[in-house]
N, CA and C atoms as an extended XYZ file, in Angstrom:
504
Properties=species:S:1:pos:R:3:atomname:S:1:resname:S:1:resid:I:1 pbc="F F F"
N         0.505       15.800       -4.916 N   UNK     1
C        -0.210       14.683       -4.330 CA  UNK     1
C         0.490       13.390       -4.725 C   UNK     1
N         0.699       12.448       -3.757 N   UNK     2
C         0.668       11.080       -4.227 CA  UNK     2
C         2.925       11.317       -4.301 C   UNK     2
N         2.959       11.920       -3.804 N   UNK     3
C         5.022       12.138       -4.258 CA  UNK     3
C         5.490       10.870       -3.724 C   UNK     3
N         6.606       10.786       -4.208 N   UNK     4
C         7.058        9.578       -4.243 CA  UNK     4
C         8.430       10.608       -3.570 C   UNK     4
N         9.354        9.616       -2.371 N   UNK     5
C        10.576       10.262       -1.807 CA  UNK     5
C        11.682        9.558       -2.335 C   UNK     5
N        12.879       10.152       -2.477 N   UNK     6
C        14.068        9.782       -3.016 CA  UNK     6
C        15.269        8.604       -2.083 C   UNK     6
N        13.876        7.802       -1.708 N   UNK     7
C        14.704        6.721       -0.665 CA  UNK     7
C        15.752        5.840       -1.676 C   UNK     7
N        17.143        5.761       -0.509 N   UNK     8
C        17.996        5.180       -1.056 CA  UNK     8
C        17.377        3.807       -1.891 C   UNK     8
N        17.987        3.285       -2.499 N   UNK     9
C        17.930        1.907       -3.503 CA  UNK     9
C        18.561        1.052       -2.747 C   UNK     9
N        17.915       -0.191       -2.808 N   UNK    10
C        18.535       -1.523       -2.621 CA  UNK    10
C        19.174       -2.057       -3.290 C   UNK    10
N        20.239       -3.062       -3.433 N   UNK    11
C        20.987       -3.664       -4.286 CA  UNK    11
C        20.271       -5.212       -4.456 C   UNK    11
N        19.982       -5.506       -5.131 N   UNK    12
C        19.254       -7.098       -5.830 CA  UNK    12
C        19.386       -7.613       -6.591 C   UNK    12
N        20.211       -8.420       -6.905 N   UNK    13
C        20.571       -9.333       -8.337 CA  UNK    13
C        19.565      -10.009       -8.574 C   UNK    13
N        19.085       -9.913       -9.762 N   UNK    14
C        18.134      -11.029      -10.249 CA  UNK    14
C        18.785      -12.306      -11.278 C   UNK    14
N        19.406      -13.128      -10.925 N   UNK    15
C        19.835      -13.657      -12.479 CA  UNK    15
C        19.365      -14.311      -13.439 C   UNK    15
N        20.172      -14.381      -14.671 N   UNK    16
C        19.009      -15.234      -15.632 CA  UNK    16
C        18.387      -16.715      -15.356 C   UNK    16
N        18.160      -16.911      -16.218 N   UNK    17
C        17.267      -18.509      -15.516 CA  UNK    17
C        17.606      -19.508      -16.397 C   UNK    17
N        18.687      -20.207      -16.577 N   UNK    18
C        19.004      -21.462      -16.368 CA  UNK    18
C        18.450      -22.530      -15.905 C   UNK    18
N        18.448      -22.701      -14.619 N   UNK    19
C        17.765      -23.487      -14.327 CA  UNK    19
C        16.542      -23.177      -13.190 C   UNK    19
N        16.072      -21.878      -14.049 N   UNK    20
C        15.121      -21.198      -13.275 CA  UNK    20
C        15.155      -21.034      -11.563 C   UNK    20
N        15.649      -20.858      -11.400 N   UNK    21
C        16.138      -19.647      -10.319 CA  UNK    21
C        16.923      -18.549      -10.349 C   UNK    21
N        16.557      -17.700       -9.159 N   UNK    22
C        16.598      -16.259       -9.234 CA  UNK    22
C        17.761      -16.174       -7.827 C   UNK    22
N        18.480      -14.986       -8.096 N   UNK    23
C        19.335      -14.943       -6.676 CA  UNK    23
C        18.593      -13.767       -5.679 C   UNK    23
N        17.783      -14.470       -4.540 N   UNK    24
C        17.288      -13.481       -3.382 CA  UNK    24
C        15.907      -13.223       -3.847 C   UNK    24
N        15.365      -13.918       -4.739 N   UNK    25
C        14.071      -13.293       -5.458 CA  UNK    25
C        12.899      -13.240       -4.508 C   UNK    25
N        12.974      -13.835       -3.231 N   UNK    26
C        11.617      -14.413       -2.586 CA  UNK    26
C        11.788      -14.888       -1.820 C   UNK    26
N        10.723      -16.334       -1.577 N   UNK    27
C        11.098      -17.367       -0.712 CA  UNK    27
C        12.099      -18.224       -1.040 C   UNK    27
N        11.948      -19.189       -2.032 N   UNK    28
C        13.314      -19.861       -2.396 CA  UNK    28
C        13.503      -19.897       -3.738 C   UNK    28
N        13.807      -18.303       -4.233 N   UNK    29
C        14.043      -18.151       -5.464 CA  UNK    29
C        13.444      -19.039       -6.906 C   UNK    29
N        12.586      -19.476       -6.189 N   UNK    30
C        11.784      -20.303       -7.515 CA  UNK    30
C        11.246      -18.902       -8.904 C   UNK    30
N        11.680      -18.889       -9.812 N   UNK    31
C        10.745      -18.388      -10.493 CA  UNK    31
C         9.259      -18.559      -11.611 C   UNK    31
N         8.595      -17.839      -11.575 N   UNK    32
C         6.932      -18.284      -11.737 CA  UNK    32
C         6.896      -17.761      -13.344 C   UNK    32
N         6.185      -18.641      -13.661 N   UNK    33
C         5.640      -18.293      -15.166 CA  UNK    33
C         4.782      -17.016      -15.314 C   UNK    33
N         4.506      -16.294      -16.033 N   UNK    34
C         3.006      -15.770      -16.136 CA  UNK    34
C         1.985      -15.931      -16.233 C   UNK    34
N         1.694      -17.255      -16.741 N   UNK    35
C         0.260      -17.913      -16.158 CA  UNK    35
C         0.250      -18.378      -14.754 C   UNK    35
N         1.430      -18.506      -14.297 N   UNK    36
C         0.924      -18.744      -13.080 CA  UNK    36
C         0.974      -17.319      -11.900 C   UNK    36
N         1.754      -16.824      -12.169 N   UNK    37
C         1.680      -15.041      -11.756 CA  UNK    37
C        -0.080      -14.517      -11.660 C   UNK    37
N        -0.258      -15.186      -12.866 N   UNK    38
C        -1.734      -14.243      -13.399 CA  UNK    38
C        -3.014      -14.993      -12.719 C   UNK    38
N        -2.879      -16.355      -12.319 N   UNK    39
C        -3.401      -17.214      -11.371 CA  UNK    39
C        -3.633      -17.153       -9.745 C   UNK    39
N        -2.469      -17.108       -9.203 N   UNK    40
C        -1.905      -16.535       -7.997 CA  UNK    40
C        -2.524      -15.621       -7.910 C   UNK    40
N        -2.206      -14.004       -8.779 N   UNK    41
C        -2.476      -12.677       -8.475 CA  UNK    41
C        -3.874      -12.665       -8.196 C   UNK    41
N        -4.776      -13.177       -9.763 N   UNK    42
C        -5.674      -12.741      -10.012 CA  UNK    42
C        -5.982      -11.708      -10.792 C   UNK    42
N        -5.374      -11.293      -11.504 N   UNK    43
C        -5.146      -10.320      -12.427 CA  UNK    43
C        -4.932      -11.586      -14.601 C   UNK    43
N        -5.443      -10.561      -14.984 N   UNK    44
C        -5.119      -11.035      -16.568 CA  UNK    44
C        -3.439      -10.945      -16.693 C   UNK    44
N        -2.945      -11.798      -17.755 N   UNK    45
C        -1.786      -12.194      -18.151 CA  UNK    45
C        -1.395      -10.323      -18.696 C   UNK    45
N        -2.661      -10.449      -19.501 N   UNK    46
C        -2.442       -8.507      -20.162 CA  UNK    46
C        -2.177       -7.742      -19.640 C   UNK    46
N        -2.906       -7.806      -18.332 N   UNK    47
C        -2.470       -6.741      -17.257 CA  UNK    47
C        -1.233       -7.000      -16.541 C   UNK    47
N        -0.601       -8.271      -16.577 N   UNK    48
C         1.040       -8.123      -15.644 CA  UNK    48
C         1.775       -7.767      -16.786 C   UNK    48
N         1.226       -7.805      -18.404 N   UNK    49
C         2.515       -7.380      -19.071 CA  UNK    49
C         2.155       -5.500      -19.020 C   UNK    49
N         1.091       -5.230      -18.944 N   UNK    50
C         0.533       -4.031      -19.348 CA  UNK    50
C         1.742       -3.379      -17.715 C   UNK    50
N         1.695       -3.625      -16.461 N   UNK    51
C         2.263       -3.453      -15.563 CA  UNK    51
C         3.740       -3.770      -15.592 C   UNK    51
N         4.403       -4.471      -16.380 N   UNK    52
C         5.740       -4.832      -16.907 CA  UNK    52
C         6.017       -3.257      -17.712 C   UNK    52
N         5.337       -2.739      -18.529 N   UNK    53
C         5.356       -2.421      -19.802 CA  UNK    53
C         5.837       -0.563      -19.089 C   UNK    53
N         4.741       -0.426      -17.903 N   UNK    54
C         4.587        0.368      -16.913 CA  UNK    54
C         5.460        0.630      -15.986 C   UNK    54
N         7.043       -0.335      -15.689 N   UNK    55
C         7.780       -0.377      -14.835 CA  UNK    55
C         7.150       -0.435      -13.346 C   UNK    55
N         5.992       -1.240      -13.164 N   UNK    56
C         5.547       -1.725      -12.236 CA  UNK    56
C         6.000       -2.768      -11.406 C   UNK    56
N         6.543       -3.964      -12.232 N   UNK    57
C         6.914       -5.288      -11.859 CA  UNK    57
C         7.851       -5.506      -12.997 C   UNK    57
N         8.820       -6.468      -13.136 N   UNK    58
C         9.657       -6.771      -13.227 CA  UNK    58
C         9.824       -8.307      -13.598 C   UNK    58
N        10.721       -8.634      -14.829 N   UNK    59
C        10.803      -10.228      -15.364 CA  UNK    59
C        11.986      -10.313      -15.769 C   UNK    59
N        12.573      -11.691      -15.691 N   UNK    60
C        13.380      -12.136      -16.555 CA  UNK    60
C        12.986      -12.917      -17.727 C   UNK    60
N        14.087      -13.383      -18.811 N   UNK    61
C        13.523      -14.143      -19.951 CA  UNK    61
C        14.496      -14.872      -19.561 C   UNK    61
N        13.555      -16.271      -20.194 N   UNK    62
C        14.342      -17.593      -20.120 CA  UNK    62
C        15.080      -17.244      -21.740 C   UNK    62
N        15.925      -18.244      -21.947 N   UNK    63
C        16.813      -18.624      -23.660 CA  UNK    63
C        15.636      -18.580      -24.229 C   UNK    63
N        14.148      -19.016      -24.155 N   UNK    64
C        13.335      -19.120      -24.924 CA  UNK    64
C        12.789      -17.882      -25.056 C   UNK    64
N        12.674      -16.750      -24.511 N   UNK    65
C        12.310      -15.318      -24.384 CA  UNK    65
C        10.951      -15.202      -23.750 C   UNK    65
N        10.600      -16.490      -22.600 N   UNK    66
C         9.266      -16.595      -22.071 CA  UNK    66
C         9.697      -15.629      -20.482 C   UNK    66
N         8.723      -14.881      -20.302 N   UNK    67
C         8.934      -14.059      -18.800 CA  UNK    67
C         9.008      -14.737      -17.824 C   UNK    67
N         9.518      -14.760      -16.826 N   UNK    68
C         9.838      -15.235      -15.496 CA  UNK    68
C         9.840      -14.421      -14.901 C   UNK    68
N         8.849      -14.417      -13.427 N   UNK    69
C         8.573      -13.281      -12.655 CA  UNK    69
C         9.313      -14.326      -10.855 C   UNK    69
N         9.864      -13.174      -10.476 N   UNK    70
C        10.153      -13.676       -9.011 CA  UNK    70
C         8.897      -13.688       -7.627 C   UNK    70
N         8.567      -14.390       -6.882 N   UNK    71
C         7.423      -14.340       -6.156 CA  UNK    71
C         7.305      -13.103       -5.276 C   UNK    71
N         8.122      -12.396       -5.366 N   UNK    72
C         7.970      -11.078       -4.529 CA  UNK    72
C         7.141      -10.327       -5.485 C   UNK    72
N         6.998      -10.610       -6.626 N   UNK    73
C         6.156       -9.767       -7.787 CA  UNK    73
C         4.423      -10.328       -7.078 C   UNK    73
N         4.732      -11.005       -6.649 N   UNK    74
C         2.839      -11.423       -6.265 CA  UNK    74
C         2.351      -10.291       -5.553 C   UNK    74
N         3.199      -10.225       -4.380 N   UNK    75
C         3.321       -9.097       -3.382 CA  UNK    75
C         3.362       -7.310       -4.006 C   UNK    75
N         4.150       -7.354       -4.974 N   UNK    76
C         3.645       -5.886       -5.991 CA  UNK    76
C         2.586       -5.684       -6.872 C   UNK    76
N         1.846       -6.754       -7.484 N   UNK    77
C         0.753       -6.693       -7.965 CA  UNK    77
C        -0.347       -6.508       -7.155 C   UNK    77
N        -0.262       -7.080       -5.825 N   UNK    78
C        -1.267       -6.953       -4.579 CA  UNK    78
C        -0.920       -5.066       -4.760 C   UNK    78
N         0.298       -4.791       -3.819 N   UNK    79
C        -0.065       -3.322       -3.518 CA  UNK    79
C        -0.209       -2.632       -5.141 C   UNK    79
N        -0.266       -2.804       -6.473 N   UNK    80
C        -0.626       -2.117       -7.168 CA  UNK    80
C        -2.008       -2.123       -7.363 C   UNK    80
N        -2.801       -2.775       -7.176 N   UNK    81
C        -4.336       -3.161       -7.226 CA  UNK    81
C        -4.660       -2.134       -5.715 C   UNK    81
N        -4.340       -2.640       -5.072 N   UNK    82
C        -4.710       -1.406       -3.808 CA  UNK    82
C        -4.451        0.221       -3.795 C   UNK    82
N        -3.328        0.217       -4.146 N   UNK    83
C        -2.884        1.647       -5.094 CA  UNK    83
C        -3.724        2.373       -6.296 C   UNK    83
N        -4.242        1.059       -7.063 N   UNK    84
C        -5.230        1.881       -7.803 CA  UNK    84
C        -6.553        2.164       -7.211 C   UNK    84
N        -6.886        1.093       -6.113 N   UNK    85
C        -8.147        1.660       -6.028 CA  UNK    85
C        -8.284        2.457       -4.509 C   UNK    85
N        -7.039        3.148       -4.152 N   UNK    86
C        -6.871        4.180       -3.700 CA  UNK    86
C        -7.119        5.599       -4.156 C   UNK    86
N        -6.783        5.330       -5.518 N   UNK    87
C        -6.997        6.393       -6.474 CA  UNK    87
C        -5.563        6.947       -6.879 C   UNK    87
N        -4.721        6.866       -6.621 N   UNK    88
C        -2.697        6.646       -6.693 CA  UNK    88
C        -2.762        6.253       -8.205 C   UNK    88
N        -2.510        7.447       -9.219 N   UNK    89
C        -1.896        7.488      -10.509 CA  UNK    89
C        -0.882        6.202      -10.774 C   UNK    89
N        -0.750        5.608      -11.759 N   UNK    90
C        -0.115        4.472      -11.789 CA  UNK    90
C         1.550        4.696      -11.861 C   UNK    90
N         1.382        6.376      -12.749 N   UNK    91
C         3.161        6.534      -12.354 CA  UNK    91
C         3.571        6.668      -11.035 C   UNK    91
N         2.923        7.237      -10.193 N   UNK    92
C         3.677        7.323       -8.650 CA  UNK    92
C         3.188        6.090       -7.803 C   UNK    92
N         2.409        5.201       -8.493 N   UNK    93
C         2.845        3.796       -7.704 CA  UNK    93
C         4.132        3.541       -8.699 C   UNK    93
N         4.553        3.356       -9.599 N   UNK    94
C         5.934        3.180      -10.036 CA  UNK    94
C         6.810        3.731       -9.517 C   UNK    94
N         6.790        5.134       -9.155 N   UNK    95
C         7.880        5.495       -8.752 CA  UNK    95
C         8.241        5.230       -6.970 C   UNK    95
N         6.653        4.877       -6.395 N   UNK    96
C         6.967        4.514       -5.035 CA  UNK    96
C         7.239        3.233       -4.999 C   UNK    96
N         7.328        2.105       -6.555 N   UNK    97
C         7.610        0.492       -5.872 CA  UNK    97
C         9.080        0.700       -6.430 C   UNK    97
N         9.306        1.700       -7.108 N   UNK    98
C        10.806        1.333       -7.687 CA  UNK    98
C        11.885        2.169       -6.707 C   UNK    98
N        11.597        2.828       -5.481 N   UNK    99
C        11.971        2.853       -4.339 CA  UNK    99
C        12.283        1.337       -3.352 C   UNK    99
N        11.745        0.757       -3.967 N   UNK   100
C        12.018       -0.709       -3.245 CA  UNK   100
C        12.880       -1.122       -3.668 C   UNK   100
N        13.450       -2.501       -3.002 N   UNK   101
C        14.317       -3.539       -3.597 CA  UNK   101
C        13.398       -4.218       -4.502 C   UNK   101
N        14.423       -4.951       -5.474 N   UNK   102
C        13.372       -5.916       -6.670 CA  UNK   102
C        13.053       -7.039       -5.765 C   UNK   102
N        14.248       -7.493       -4.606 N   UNK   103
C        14.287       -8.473       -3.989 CA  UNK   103
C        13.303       -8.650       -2.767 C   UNK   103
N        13.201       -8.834       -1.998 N   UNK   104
C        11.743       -9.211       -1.449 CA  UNK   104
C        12.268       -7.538       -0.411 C   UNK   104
N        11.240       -7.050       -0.203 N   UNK   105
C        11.441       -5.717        0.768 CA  UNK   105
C        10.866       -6.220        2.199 C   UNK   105
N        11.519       -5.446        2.726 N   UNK   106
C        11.535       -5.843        4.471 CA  UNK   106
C        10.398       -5.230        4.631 C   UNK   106
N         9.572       -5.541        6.284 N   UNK   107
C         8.409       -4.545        6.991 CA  UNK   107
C         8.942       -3.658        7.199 C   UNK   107
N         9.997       -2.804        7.228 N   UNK   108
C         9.984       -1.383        7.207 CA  UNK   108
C        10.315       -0.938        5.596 C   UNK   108
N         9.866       -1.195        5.103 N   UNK   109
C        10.201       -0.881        3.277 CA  UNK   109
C         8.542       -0.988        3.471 C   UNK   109
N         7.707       -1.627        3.346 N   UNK   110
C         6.327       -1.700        3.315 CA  UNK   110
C         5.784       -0.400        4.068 C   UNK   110
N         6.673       -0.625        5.277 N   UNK   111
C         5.719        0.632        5.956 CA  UNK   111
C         6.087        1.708        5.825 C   UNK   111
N         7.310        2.127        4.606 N   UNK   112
C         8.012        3.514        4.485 CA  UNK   112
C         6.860        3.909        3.453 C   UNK   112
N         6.357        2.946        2.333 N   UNK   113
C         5.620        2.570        1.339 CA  UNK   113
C         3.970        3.276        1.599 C   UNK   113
N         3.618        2.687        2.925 N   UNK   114
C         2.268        2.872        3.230 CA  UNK   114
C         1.971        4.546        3.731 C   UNK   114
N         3.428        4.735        4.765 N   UNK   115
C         3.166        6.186        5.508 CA  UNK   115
C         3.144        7.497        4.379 C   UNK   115
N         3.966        6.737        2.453 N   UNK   116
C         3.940        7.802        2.022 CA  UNK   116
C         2.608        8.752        1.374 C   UNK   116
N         1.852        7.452        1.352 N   UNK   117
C         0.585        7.587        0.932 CA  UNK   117
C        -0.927        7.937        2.112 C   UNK   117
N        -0.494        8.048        2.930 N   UNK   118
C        -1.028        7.621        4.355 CA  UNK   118
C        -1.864        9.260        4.176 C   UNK   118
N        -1.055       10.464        4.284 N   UNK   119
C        -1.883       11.424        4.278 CA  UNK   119
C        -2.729       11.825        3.023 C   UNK   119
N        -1.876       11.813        1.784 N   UNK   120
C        -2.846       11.382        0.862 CA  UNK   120
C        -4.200       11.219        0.991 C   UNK   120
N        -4.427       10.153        1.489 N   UNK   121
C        -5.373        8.854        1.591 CA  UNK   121
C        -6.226        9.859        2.235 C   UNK   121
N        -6.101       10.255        3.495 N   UNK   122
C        -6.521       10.916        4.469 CA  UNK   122
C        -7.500       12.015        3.720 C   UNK   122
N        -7.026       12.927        3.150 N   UNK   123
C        -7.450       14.270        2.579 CA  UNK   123
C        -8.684       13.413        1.621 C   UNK   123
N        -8.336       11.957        0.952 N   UNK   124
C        -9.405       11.565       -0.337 CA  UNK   124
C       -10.507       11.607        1.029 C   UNK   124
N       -10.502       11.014        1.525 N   UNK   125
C       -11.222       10.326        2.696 CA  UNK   125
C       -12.113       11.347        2.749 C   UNK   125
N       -11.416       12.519        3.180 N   UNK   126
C       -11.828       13.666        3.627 CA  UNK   126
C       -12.720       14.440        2.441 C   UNK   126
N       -12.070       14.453        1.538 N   UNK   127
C       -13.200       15.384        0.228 CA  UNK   127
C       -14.213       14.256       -0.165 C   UNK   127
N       -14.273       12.938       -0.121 N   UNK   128
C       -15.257       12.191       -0.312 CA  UNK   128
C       -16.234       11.907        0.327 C   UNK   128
N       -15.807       12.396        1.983 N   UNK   129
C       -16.922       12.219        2.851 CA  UNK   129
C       -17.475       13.634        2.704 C   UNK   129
N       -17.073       14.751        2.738 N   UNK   130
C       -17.487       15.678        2.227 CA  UNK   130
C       -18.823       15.670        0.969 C   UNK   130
N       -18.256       15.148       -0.141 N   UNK   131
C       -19.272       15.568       -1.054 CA  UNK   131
C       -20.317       14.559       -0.406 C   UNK   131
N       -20.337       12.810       -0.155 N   UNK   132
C       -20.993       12.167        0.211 CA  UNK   132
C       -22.525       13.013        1.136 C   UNK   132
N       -21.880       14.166        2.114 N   UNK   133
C       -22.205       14.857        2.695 CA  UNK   133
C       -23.610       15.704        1.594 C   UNK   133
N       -22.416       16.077        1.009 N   UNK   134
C       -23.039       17.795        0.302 CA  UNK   134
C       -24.334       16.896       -0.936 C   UNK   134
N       -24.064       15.648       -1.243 N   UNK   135
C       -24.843       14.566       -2.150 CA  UNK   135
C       -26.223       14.527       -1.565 C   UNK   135
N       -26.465       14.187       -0.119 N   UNK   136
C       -27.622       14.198        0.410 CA  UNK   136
C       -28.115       15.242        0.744 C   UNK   136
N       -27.654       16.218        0.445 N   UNK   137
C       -28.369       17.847        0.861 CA  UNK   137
C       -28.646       18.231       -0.890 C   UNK   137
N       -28.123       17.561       -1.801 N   UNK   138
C       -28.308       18.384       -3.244 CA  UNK   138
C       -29.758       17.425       -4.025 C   UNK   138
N       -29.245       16.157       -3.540 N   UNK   139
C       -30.290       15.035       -3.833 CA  UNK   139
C       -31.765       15.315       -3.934 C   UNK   139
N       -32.011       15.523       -1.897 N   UNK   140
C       -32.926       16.260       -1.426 CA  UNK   140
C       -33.594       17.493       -2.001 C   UNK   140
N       -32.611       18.770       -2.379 N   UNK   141
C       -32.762       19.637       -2.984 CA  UNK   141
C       -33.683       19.766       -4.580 C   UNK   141
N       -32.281       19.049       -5.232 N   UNK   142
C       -33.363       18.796       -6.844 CA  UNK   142
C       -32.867       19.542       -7.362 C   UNK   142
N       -32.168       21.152       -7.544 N   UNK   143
C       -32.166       21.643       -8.119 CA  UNK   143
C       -30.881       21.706       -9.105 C   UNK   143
N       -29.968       21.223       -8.894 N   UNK   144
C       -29.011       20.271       -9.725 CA  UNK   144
C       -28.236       21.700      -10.828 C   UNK   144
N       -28.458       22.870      -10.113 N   UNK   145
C       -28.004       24.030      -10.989 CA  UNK   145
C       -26.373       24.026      -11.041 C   UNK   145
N       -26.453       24.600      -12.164 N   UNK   146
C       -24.796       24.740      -12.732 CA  UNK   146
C       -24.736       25.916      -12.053 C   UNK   146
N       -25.511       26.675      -12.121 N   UNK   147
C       -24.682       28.381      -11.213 CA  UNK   147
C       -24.660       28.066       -9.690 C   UNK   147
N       -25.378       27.437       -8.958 N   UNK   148
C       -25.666       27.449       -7.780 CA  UNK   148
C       -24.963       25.907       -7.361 C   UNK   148
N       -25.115       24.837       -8.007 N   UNK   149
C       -25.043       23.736       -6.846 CA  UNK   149
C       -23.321       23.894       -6.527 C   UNK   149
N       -23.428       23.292       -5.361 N   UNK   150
C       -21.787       23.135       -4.766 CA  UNK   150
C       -20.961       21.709       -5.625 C   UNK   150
N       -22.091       20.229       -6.086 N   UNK   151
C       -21.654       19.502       -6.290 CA  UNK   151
C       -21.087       20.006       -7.758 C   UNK   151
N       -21.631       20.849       -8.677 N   UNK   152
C       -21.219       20.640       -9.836 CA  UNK   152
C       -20.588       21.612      -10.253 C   UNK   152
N       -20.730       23.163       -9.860 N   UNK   153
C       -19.965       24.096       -9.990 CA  UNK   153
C       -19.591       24.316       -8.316 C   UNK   153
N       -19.005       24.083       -7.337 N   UNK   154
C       -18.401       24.126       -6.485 CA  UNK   154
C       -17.959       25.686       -6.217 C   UNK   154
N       -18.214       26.691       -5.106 N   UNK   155
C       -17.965       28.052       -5.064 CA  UNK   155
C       -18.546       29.005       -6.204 C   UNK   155
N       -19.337       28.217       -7.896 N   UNK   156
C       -19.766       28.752       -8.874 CA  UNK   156
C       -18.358       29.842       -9.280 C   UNK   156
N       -17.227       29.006       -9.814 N   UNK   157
C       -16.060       29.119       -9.895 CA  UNK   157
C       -16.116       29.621      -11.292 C   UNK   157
N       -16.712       28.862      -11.894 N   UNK   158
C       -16.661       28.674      -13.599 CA  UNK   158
C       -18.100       29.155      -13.844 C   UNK   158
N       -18.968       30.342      -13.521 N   UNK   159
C       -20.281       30.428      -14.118 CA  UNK   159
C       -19.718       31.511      -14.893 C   UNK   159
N       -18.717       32.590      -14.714 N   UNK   160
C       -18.472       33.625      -15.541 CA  UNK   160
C       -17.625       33.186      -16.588 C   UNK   160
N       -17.695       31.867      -17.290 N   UNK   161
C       -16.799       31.057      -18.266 CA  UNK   161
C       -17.458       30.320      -19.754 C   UNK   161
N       -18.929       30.624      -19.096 N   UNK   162
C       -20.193       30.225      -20.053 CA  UNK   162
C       -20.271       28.793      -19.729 C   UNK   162
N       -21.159       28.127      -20.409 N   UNK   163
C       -21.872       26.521      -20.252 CA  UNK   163
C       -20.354       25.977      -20.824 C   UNK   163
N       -20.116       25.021      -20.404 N   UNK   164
C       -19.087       23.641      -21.249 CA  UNK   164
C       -17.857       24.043      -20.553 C   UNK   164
N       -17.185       22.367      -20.934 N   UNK   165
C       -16.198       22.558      -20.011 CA  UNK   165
C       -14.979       23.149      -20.235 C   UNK   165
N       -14.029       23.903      -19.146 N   UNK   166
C       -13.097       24.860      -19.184 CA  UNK   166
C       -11.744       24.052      -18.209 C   UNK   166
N       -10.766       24.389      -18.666 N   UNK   167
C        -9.577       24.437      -18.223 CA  UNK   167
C        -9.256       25.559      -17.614 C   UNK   167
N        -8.633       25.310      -16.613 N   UNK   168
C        -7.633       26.460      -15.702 CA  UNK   168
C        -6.322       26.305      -16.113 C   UNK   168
């Protein structure tokens, strides 16, 4: 679930920051602080380093060793927030943004991005409307049994395993 494909790599120089700019970073290579990253995004400062830390997004350091993020990073923090609450493990959103260029990715890089997750998505859709389903028939019911209900032992897979929980 959730695979990430072995699309070629882009080539993107990022360079250091001098006089804070980046080569190809964005719109006009301005680069952004992390308070202002974390402003913009909407996300905590913790969480773009926690996502740095993650090979999510991507910084340079100034001489002073302060992060500098390129504005195409606004744009990866967006699809990582959507990615999570897709339900997309945070390593295979890494491994599907590091299929990208660092440098700003084209609409067909976005949409190679979206179609990989696309069926994915589909199947959650699908087992969630499902239980949503099987929720108002168990609700109704009441009887909330471990041998019998579908929501909690599902096919009663695990009743010959005793009470508590089991690994396969």
């Amino acid at each position: 679930m959730w695979e990430s494909t072995g699309a070629p790599r882009h080539r993107c120089v990022q360079q250091a920051v001098p006089g804070e700019k980046a080569d190809d970073s964005g719109t006009d290579g301005t680069l952004l602080a992390v308070g202002e990253v974390a402003r913009r995004s909407g996300v905590p400062v913790s969480t773009l380093h926690f996502y740095e830390s993650k090979g999510l997004i991507h910084s340079v350091r100034t001489a002073g060793n302060q992060r500098r993020y390129a504005r195409v990073v606004l744009r990866r923090v967006a699809v990582v927030k959507v990615a999570q609450r897709m339900g997309v493990p945070l390593a295979e959103i890494a491994a599907a943004l590091d299929a990208l260029p660092r440098c700003t990715p084209t609409a067909q890089d976005w949409r190679a991005l979206s179609e990989r997750w696309r069926g994915d998505l589909d199947d959650r859709i699908r087992q969630l409307t499902q239980l949503r389903d099987q929720l108002d028939g168990c609700i109704g019911c009441g009887c909330l049994s471990l041998q019998d209900c579908p929501l909690r032992n599902d096919s009663d897979q695990l009743a010959h395993a005793g009470p508590g929980p089991h690994f396969r």
